[in-house]
Amino acid sequence: MAVQNSVLTEQGAAVQCGYLQEFEADVLAGLTRQQKTLPCKYLYDEAGSKLFEEICELEDYYLTRTEANIFCESLPEMADLLGESVVLVEPGAGNCEKAEPLLACMESPQAYYPLDISPEILLTAQQRIQARLPGLEVAPVIGDFTAPEAWADLPETTHKNVIFFPGSTIGNFTPEQATALLRQFSQFLKAGDGLLLGADLVKDSVVLERAYHDSEHVTELFNKNLLSRINCELNGNFDTSAFAHRAFYHAHRQRVEMHLVSLKDQTVAVAGRDFEFREGETIHTENSHKYTLPGLKALLQKTGFSPKHYWTDNKQHYAIYYAEVL
Ligand code: AVI
């Protein structure tokens, strides 16, 4: 739903409440599977989001600065390709810091619709962007962008829409999920509408593994914070010191996998249920898929988009693609 008058609406609270029920159901289901799994979207509570911001500043985590450099060099060209009077829609917008310079560069943008589950962060961003770009309609929509209902809450528009999906978030979906998500994007759009997509590229495994097992151990804290979140919100009793952070590149699957490894045989209670862990058993907490440039192009083509242009850095570590709906 669109947030009005900078007030957290009752419906906003209902979204949060539904989210907690879904969190419990997903955690219980994930811990029951043979390969224990926790969906990575739950890594981002308040503490997790702060840790992720710290990760983005790390020397070892090249993604954020590489993407920022590409934007910095090519924003005018990107804004030109997007065109004038565009409505920019950003799923998983967070603090909207990447959209702001793009909006500032675009010619007479019509509106900006950031879509995210955190009302507080969106409202702060709305005020900041409206102060910088007075006259631009900024209408946050509270919801989980992976849920089709959230898209139904976006205001309808006759203008050209462009979905802005930076940060290599697409990598956190399996190829099947990424295909479904981009199809969901293209179904929301009409012919001629666009998608500006950031994605991390396949590269040397040492560089990749260092990015997810950083020397300052921030990613370890980020990963283990998920257990603390479960303790807090779902009445769990995980001992975070009895789990170790593991991240490795799986070349065949073209992805970095993040796991939490049980350091001993142990029983953990969550929401009134007991879960057994053997020493060495893992909880798979995240996939971060890496693309080749042809792989990215093929993904866009099979999900209803016509790739128009891409930008990359000189090491070809990262790419930003612009594509339009056929
Ligand atoms: C948000 N996402 C693109 C990050 C990534 O690189 O997959 C999440 C992350 N996980 C560990 N470090 C960063």
PDB file of C-alpha atoms and ligand atoms in Angstrom, residues 40 43-44 52 55-56 61 63 166-172 200 211-214 219 222-223 245 256 258 286-290 318, ligand 1:
ATOM      1  CA  CYS A  40      18.188 -15.098   2.904  1.00  0.00           C
ATOM      2  CA  LEU A  43      19.049 -11.694   7.057  1.00  0.00           C
ATOM      3  CA  TYR A  44      17.828  -8.085   6.910  1.00  0.00           C
ATOM      4  CA  PHE A  52      25.056  -5.292   5.404  1.00  0.00           C
ATOM      5  CA  ILE A  55      29.791  -5.121   4.350  1.00  0.00           C
ATOM      6  CA  CYS A  56      29.225  -2.716   1.458  1.00  0.00           C
ATOM      7  CA  TYR A  61      33.416  -6.716  -0.849  1.00  0.00           C
ATOM      8  CA  LEU A  63      30.448  -5.343  -5.525  1.00  0.00           C
ATOM      9  CA  PRO A 166      20.541  -2.664  -8.651  1.00  0.00           C
ATOM     10  CA  GLY A 167      22.840  -4.230  -6.043  1.00  0.00           C
ATOM     11  CA  SER A 168      23.011  -7.715  -7.584  1.00  0.00           C
ATOM     12  CA  THR A 169      19.940  -8.694  -5.557  1.00  0.00           C
ATOM     13  CA  ILE A 170      19.016 -10.853  -8.563  1.00  0.00           C
ATOM     14  CA  GLY A 171      21.982 -13.059  -7.557  1.00  0.00           C
ATOM     15  CA  ASN A 172      20.244 -14.026  -4.316  1.00  0.00           C
ATOM     16  CA  ASP A 200      27.703  -9.515 -10.212  1.00  0.00           C
ATOM     17  CA  ALA A 211      34.065 -11.021  -0.615  1.00  0.00           C
ATOM     18  CA  TYR A 212      31.877 -13.401   1.410  1.00  0.00           C
ATOM     19  CA  HIS A 213      34.456 -14.427   4.014  1.00  0.00           C
ATOM     20  CA  ASP A 214      35.973 -11.039   4.691  1.00  0.00           C
ATOM     21  CA  THR A 219      29.947 -11.200   6.970  1.00  0.00           C
ATOM     22  CA  PHE A 222      25.813 -10.800   9.365  1.00  0.00           C
ATOM     23  CA  ASN A 223      25.274 -14.532   8.853  1.00  0.00           C
ATOM     24  CA  HIS A 245      30.371 -19.027   9.208  1.00  0.00           C
ATOM     25  CA  VAL A 256      28.734 -18.368  -3.621  1.00  0.00           C
ATOM     26  CA  MET A 258      26.782 -19.094   2.641  1.00  0.00           C
ATOM     27  CA  GLU A 286      22.241 -17.660   1.177  1.00  0.00           C
ATOM     28  CA  ASN A 287      23.062 -18.141  -2.490  1.00  0.00           C
ATOM     29  CA  SER A 288      24.766 -15.390  -4.396  1.00  0.00           C
ATOM     30  CA  HIS A 289      24.658 -16.307  -8.076  1.00  0.00           C
ATOM     31  CA  LYS A 290      27.198 -14.885 -10.482  1.00  0.00           C
ATOM     32  CA  TYR A 318      30.111  -6.366 -12.489  1.00  0.00           C
TER      33      TYR A 318
HETATM   34  C1  AVI B   1      22.269  -8.269  -1.166  1.00  0.00           C
HETATM   35  N1  AVI B   1      23.129  -9.222  -1.862  1.00  0.00           N
HETATM   36  C2  AVI B   1      23.294  -8.835  -3.249  1.00  0.00           C
HETATM   37  C3  AVI B   1      24.405  -9.508  -1.189  1.00  0.00           C
HETATM   38  C4  AVI B   1      25.237 -10.492  -2.042  1.00  0.00           C
HETATM   39  O1  AVI B   1      26.359 -10.143  -2.366  1.00  0.00           O
HETATM   40  O2  AVI B   1      24.731 -11.546  -2.406  1.00  0.00           O
HETATM   41  C5  AVI B   1      24.186 -10.066   0.194  1.00  0.00           C
HETATM   42  C6  AVI B   1      25.454 -10.448   0.893  1.00  0.00           C
HETATM   43  N2  AVI B   1      25.653 -11.564   1.545  1.00  0.00           N
HETATM   44  C7  AVI B   1      26.852 -11.601   2.059  1.00  0.00           C
HETATM   45  N3  AVI B   1      27.480 -10.496   1.715  1.00  0.00           N
HETATM   46  C8  AVI B   1      26.609  -9.762   0.999  1.00  0.00           C
END
